GROMACS .gro file of C-alpha atoms in nm:
model
  283
    1MET     CA    1   6.355  12.836  11.814
    2ARG     CA    2   6.631  12.680  11.602
    3LEU     CA    3   6.414  12.526  11.329
    4TYR     CA    4   6.058  12.457  11.236
    5LYS     CA    5   5.916  12.182  11.017
    6VAL     CA    6   5.646  12.184  10.753
    7SER     CA    7   5.605  11.836  10.603
    8ASN     CA    8   5.962  11.722  10.528
    9ILE     CA    9   6.092  12.078  10.466
   10ILE     CA   10   6.298  12.185  10.768
   11ARG     CA   11   6.416  12.543  10.801
   12ILE     CA   12   6.756  12.589  10.969
   13THR     CA   13   6.838  12.920  11.138
   14ASP     CA   14   7.157  12.821  11.322
   15PHE     CA   15   7.483  12.737  11.141
   16ASN     CA   16   7.579  12.504  11.430
   17ALA     CA   17   7.263  12.293  11.400
   18GLU     CA   18   7.357  11.923  11.410
   19GLU     CA   19   7.146  11.866  11.101
   20LEU     CA   20   7.415  12.053  10.907
   21ASP     CA   21   7.705  11.841  11.038
   22VAL     CA   22   7.711  11.612  10.735
   23TYR     CA   23   7.739  11.915  10.506
   24ALA     CA   24   7.947  12.154  10.716
   25ARG     CA   25   8.167  11.964  10.958
   26LEU     CA   26   8.228  11.601  10.857
   27THR     CA   27   8.550  11.538  10.666
   28GLU     CA   28   8.570  11.320  10.357
   29ALA     CA   29   8.733  11.049  10.572
   30GLN     CA   30   8.445  11.064  10.820
   31LEU     CA   31   8.191  11.041  10.540
   32LEU     CA   32   8.377  10.744  10.388
   33ASN     CA   33   8.371  10.568  10.728
   34LYS     CA   34   8.625  10.291  10.656
   35ASP     CA   35   8.554  10.123  10.991
   36ARG     CA   36   8.184  10.090  10.904
   37PRO     CA   37   8.164  10.111  10.524
   38GLU     CA   38   7.797  10.016  10.533
   39ASP     CA   39   7.735  10.357  10.697
   40GLY     CA   40   7.948  10.549  10.445
   41MET     CA   41   7.802  10.853  10.273
   42PHE     CA   42   7.894  11.111  10.013
   43ILE     CA   43   7.769  11.456   9.910
   44ALA     CA   44   7.628  11.516   9.561
   45GLU     CA   45   7.583  11.870   9.430
   46SER     CA   46   7.329  12.014   9.183
   47PRO     CA   47   6.999  11.865   9.067
   48LYS     CA   48   7.158  11.707   8.757
   49VAL     CA   49   7.426  11.525   8.957
   50VAL     CA   50   7.178  11.411   9.224
   51MET     CA   51   6.949  11.278   8.951
   52ARG     CA   52   7.237  11.081   8.801
   53ALA     CA   53   7.313  10.930   9.141
   54LEU     CA   54   6.948  10.836   9.188
   55ASP     CA   55   6.942  10.678   8.841
   56ALA     CA   56   7.241  10.469   8.947
   57GLY     CA   57   7.054  10.338   9.251
   58TYR     CA   58   7.209  10.546   9.529
   59GLU     CA   59   6.984  10.614   9.828
   60PRO     CA   60   6.938  10.975   9.948
   61VAL     CA   61   6.961  11.047  10.321
   62SER     CA   62   6.890  11.420  10.340
   63MET     CA   63   6.907  11.730  10.126
   64LEU     CA   64   7.009  12.091  10.174
   65ALA     CA   65   6.863  12.347   9.937
   66GLU     CA   66   6.828  12.720   9.901
   67GLU     CA   67   6.473  12.827   9.976
   68ARG     CA   68   6.421  12.972   9.631
   69HIS     CA   69   6.524  12.646   9.462
   70ILE     CA   70   6.283  12.413   9.645
   71GLU     CA   71   6.006  12.520   9.407
   72GLY     CA   72   6.255  12.604   9.134
   73GLU     CA   73   6.554  12.415   8.996
   74ALA     CA   74   6.544  12.157   9.276
   75ARG     CA   75   6.173  12.086   9.253
   76GLU     CA   76   6.194  11.760   9.058
   77VAL     CA   77   6.483  11.617   9.258
   78VAL     CA   78   6.310  11.706   9.588
   79LYS     CA   79   5.999  11.530   9.464
   80ARG     CA   80   6.194  11.223   9.352
   81CYS     CA   81   6.376  11.189   9.684
   82GLY     CA   82   6.051  11.124   9.868
   83ASP     CA   83   6.015  11.185  10.241
   84ILE     CA   84   6.379  11.245  10.336
   85PRO     CA   85   6.449  11.562  10.537
   86VAL     CA   86   6.498  11.864  10.311
   87TYR     CA   87   6.685  12.130  10.504
   88THR     CA   88   6.674  12.491  10.396
   89ALA     CA   89   6.830  12.805  10.536
   90PRO     CA   90   6.878  13.174  10.466
   91PHE     CA   91   7.143  13.256  10.209
   92ASP     CA   92   7.390  13.397  10.465
   93ILE     CA   93   7.395  13.064  10.652
   94LEU     CA   94   7.448  12.868  10.331
   95THR     CA   95   7.732  13.101  10.237
   96ARG     CA   96   7.904  13.022  10.568
   97LEU     CA   97   7.846  12.653  10.503
   98THR     CA   98   8.010  12.629  10.164
   99GLY     CA   99   8.229  12.936  10.134
  100TYR     CA  100   8.077  13.008   9.795
  101LYS     CA  101   7.740  13.007   9.626
  102LEU     CA  102   7.571  12.671   9.670
  103THR     CA  103   7.603  12.479   9.343
  104ARG     CA  104   7.267  12.529   9.172
  105GLY     CA  105   7.110  12.545   9.514
  106VAL     CA  106   7.126  12.177   9.616
  107LEU     CA  107   7.343  11.941   9.823
  108CYS     CA  108   7.231  11.584   9.886
  109ALA     CA  109   7.380  11.338  10.136
  110MET     CA  110   7.357  10.985   9.995
  111LYS     CA  111   7.451  10.635  10.108
  112ARG     CA  112   7.746  10.462   9.947
  113LYS     CA  113   7.696  10.122   9.787
  114PRO     CA  114   7.930   9.821   9.811
  115LEU     CA  115   8.195   9.838   9.540
  116PRO     CA  116   8.174   9.584   9.258
  117GLU     CA  117   8.444   9.324   9.203
  118VAL     CA  118   8.708   9.390   8.938
  119THR     CA  119   8.595   9.082   8.745
  120GLN     CA  120   8.237   9.206   8.746
  121ILE     CA  121   8.309   9.536   8.572
  122CYS     CA  122   8.579   9.400   8.340
  123ARG     CA  123   8.395   9.090   8.221
  124ARG     CA  124   8.255   9.252   7.904
  125ALA     CA  125   8.496   9.545   7.884
  126ARG     CA  126   8.730   9.604   7.589
  127ARG     CA  127   8.892   9.927   7.702
  128ILE     CA  128   8.958  10.015   8.066
  129ALA     CA  129   9.147  10.293   8.240
  130VAL     CA  130   9.363  10.221   8.543
  131LEU     CA  131   9.463  10.508   8.773
  132GLU     CA  132   9.779  10.450   8.976
  133ASN     CA  133   9.809  10.667   9.287
  134VAL     CA  134   9.624  10.965   9.136
  135MET     CA  135   9.569  11.154   9.460
  136ASN     CA  136   9.415  11.480   9.340
  137PRO     CA  137   9.033  11.445   9.346
  138THR     CA  138   9.002  11.707   9.071
  139ASN     CA  139   9.213  11.489   8.841
  140VAL     CA  140   9.020  11.175   8.939
  141GLY     CA  141   8.690  11.343   8.857
  142ALA     CA  142   8.817  11.485   8.528
  143ILE     CA  143   8.964  11.151   8.418
  144ILE     CA  144   8.641  10.968   8.496
  145ARG     CA  145   8.443  11.227   8.300
  146SER     CA  146   8.671  11.175   7.999
  147ALA     CA  147   8.653  10.797   8.035
  148ALA     CA  148   8.273  10.806   8.033
  149ALA     CA  149   8.253  11.048   7.741
  150LEU     CA  150   8.518  10.882   7.523
  151ASN     CA  151   8.398  10.523   7.527
  152MET     CA  152   8.611  10.360   7.793
  153ASP     CA  153   8.419  10.075   7.954
  154ALA     CA  154   8.540  10.093   8.315
  155VAL     CA  155   8.785  10.265   8.550
  156LEU     CA  156   9.004  10.089   8.807
  157LEU     CA  157   9.187  10.274   9.084
  158THR     CA  158   9.478  10.160   9.299
  159PRO     CA  159   9.449  10.212   9.678
  160GLY     CA  160   9.663  10.527   9.661
  161CYS     CA  161   9.402  10.711   9.455
  162SER     CA  162   9.155  10.968   9.581
  163ASN     CA  163   8.805  10.823   9.616
  164PRO     CA  164   8.578  10.904   9.319
  165LEU     CA  165   8.292  10.981   9.560
  166TYR     CA  166   8.477  11.263   9.729
  167ARG     CA  167   8.273  11.578   9.684
  168ARG     CA  168   8.521  11.756   9.455
  169ALA     CA  169   8.568  11.448   9.236
  170ILE     CA  170   8.192  11.410   9.193
  171ARG     CA  171   8.154  11.779   9.110
  172VAL     CA  172   8.436  11.783   8.854
  173SER     CA  173   8.307  11.462   8.695
  174MET     CA  174   7.962  11.621   8.653
  175GLY     CA  175   7.813  11.306   8.799
  176THR     CA  176   7.970  11.069   8.546
  177VAL     CA  177   8.110  10.875   8.845
  178PHE     CA  178   7.756  10.736   8.856
  179GLN     CA  179   7.750  10.648   8.486
  180ILE     CA  180   8.069  10.448   8.425
  181PRO     CA  181   8.162  10.137   8.626
  182TRP     CA  182   8.459  10.180   8.862
  183THR     CA  183   8.619  10.007   9.156
  184PHE     CA  184   8.951   9.969   9.337
  185ILE     CA  185   9.214   9.710   9.248
  186GLY     CA  186   9.512   9.585   9.444
  187GLY     CA  187   9.388   9.654   9.794
  188ASP     CA  188   9.458   9.311   9.938
  189GLU     CA  189   9.805   9.171   9.996
  190ALA     CA  190   9.717   8.870   9.782
  191ASP     CA  191   9.613   9.099   9.499
  192SER     CA  192   9.878   9.370   9.542
  193TRP     CA  193   9.951   9.639   9.287
  194PRO     CA  194  10.124   9.635   9.049
  195LYS     CA  195  10.260   9.281   9.030
  196GLU     CA  196   9.950   9.079   9.117
  197GLY     CA  197   9.706   9.339   8.986
  198ILE     CA  198   9.860   9.351   8.640
  199LYS     CA  199   9.893   8.972   8.635
  200TYR     CA  200   9.522   8.949   8.713
  201LEU     CA  201   9.426   9.192   8.435
  202LYS     CA  202   9.632   8.988   8.191
  203SER     CA  203   9.448   8.674   8.305
  204LEU     CA  204   9.127   8.852   8.200
  205GLY     CA  205   9.273   8.895   7.852
  206PHE     CA  206   9.391   9.256   7.872
  207SER     CA  207   9.710   9.384   7.718
  208ILE     CA  208   9.865   9.654   7.935
  209ALA     CA  209   9.965   9.998   7.806
  210SER     CA  210  10.140  10.234   8.049
  211MET     CA  211  10.151  10.605   7.972
  212ALA     CA  212  10.505  10.722   8.047
  213LEU     CA  213  10.796  10.913   7.897
  214HIS     CA  214  11.038  10.629   7.844
  215ASP     CA  215  11.316  10.539   7.602
  216GLU     CA  216  11.107  10.253   7.466
  217SER     CA  217  10.776  10.441   7.449
  218VAL     CA  218  10.572  10.414   7.128
  219ASP     CA  219  10.340  10.686   7.002
  220ILE     CA  220   9.982  10.656   7.115
  221ASP     CA  221   9.856  10.620   6.756
  222ASN     CA  222  10.059  10.301   6.700
  223GLU     CA  223   9.850  10.059   6.494
  224ARG     CA  224   9.934   9.764   6.719
  225LEU     CA  225   9.748   9.933   7.005
  226HIS     CA  226   9.436   9.971   6.795
  227ARG     CA  227   9.444   9.607   6.699
  228GLU     CA  228   9.441   9.491   7.061
  229GLU     CA  229   9.108   9.324   7.142
  230LYS     CA  230   9.127   9.423   7.510
  231LEU     CA  231   9.346   9.703   7.640
  232ALA     CA  232   9.407   9.850   7.987
  233VAL     CA  233   9.554  10.202   7.982
  234ILE     CA  234   9.743  10.293   8.300
  235LEU     CA  235   9.791  10.656   8.405
  236GLY     CA  236  10.005  10.775   8.695
  237THR     CA  237  10.009  11.060   8.940
  238GLU     CA  238  10.141  11.408   8.863
  239GLY     CA  239  10.514  11.445   8.912
  240ASP     CA  240  10.623  11.092   8.998
  241GLY     CA  241  10.434  10.922   8.717
  242LEU     CA  242  10.405  10.545   8.708
  243MET     CA  243  10.613  10.311   8.919
  244ASP     CA  244  10.907  10.143   8.744
  245SER     CA  245  10.760   9.803   8.830
  246THR     CA  246  10.434   9.898   8.657
  247ILE     CA  247  10.615   9.998   8.340
  248ALA     CA  248  10.829   9.682   8.350
  249ALA     CA  249  10.519   9.461   8.374
  250SER     CA  250  10.340   9.633   8.085
  251ASP     CA  251  10.312   9.515   7.727
  252TYR     CA  252  10.344   9.870   7.593
  253THR     CA  253  10.481  10.200   7.715
  254ILE     CA  254  10.305  10.479   7.528
  255LYS     CA  255  10.343  10.854   7.490
  256ILE     CA  256  10.158  11.142   7.327
  257PRO     CA  257  10.365  11.316   7.055
  258MET     CA  258  10.402  11.686   7.145
  259GLY     CA  259  10.525  12.007   6.993
  260HIS     CA  260  10.686  12.337   7.093
  261GLY     CA  261  10.924  12.163   7.332
  262VAL     CA  262  10.647  12.059   7.572
  263ASP     CA  263  10.735  11.729   7.738
  264SER     CA  264  10.412  11.635   7.918
  265LEU     CA  265  10.048  11.714   7.987
  266ASN     CA  266   9.845  11.723   8.306
  267VAL     CA  267   9.725  11.368   8.371
  268ALA     CA  268   9.361  11.466   8.319
  269ALA     CA  269   9.439  11.625   7.981
  270ALA     CA  270   9.656  11.329   7.883
  271SER     CA  271   9.376  11.089   7.972
  272ALA     CA  272   9.134  11.265   7.735
  273VAL     CA  273   9.381  11.235   7.446
  274ALA     CA  274   9.449  10.870   7.529
  275PHE     CA  275   9.083  10.776   7.561
  276TRP     CA  276   8.996  10.952   7.235
  277GLU     CA  277   9.272  10.771   7.050
  278LEU     CA  278   9.243  10.429   7.213
  279GLY     CA  279   8.882  10.419   7.324
  280GLY     CA  280   8.651  10.627   7.108
  281ARG     CA  281   8.841  10.598   6.780
  282SER     CA  282   8.918  10.227   6.813
  283ARG     CA  283   8.557  10.113   6.776
   0.00000   0.00000   0.00000
C-alpha cells in the first residue's frame, strides 16, 4: 500500500509517488508554466511564509509537512488552508526530497496570480526599485526583502531577471515577495527595456537613478536625489552591471562611497544601502 488517507491528511511511503512530483521533480520552469500561466504554481516554505502568501490572496493547492509538525508548528497553517491534500511522510523520505531538513516542516504548493500592470503598482509610488537582468534568485529575494523593509513602494523587474516566485527567491525574501508590489517591465517589443521602459517610467513622473561606477556618478547621499518627488533606482546584475543604454537614459548615475580600496558591493548589499538612503531616510 503506497499511501493511506485520514480526512485530508495523506501519508506517503514511496518517494516516487506522483503526489510528490510538484515538490520533488518539477523544475522551476515547469512550475512557472509559461505556455499556460493560469496553471502556474510556486512552492512556499515554512508556516510564516505560507501565511504571508495566504494573506496576499494566493490559493493553496497542496501541502507537504513533517508528521510531527502537523499538530505542531504547522497546525495553524494546515487549519487555514482548509480541505486541500496535506501530504506527510517519514523523515527519511523528506530528506531525500529536499536534500536537507525541511524548512520548519512545511512546503506548500500554491497557484500563481496574474501579474499587475506597471501603472497599477506605480500609480501612488514615490520610490521604486528596478532590477535589470538580476539572474540570481538569491539576490532577487534579498533585494525584495530590503525593498520591503526599507520603505520602497514597489519593485519592477526586466525580463532577464529571475522570477521572484522561484522557491529560493521566496525563501531568501522571507515571504516579503507577498508583501511588496512587484511586476515585470519591458517584456513586449512595444515596451522594450531600457529605451521604452525608462521613457514610460518618466511619463509616470519618475526621475531615474542608475547605480553604477561611472565617471559622472554622484554619491548616493546627494541632496538633489532626496529632493526628487518620485525616484526609480535601477540596479544591475553582478559582474556586467547596467547596460550602457540604461545609464545613458538615466537622470542620475549614483554610487556608494567606499573605503579600504573596495570598489563595489554585492548587488543585494548595495540595494540595502541605496534603499536606506533613498527610501527610508527620504520620508
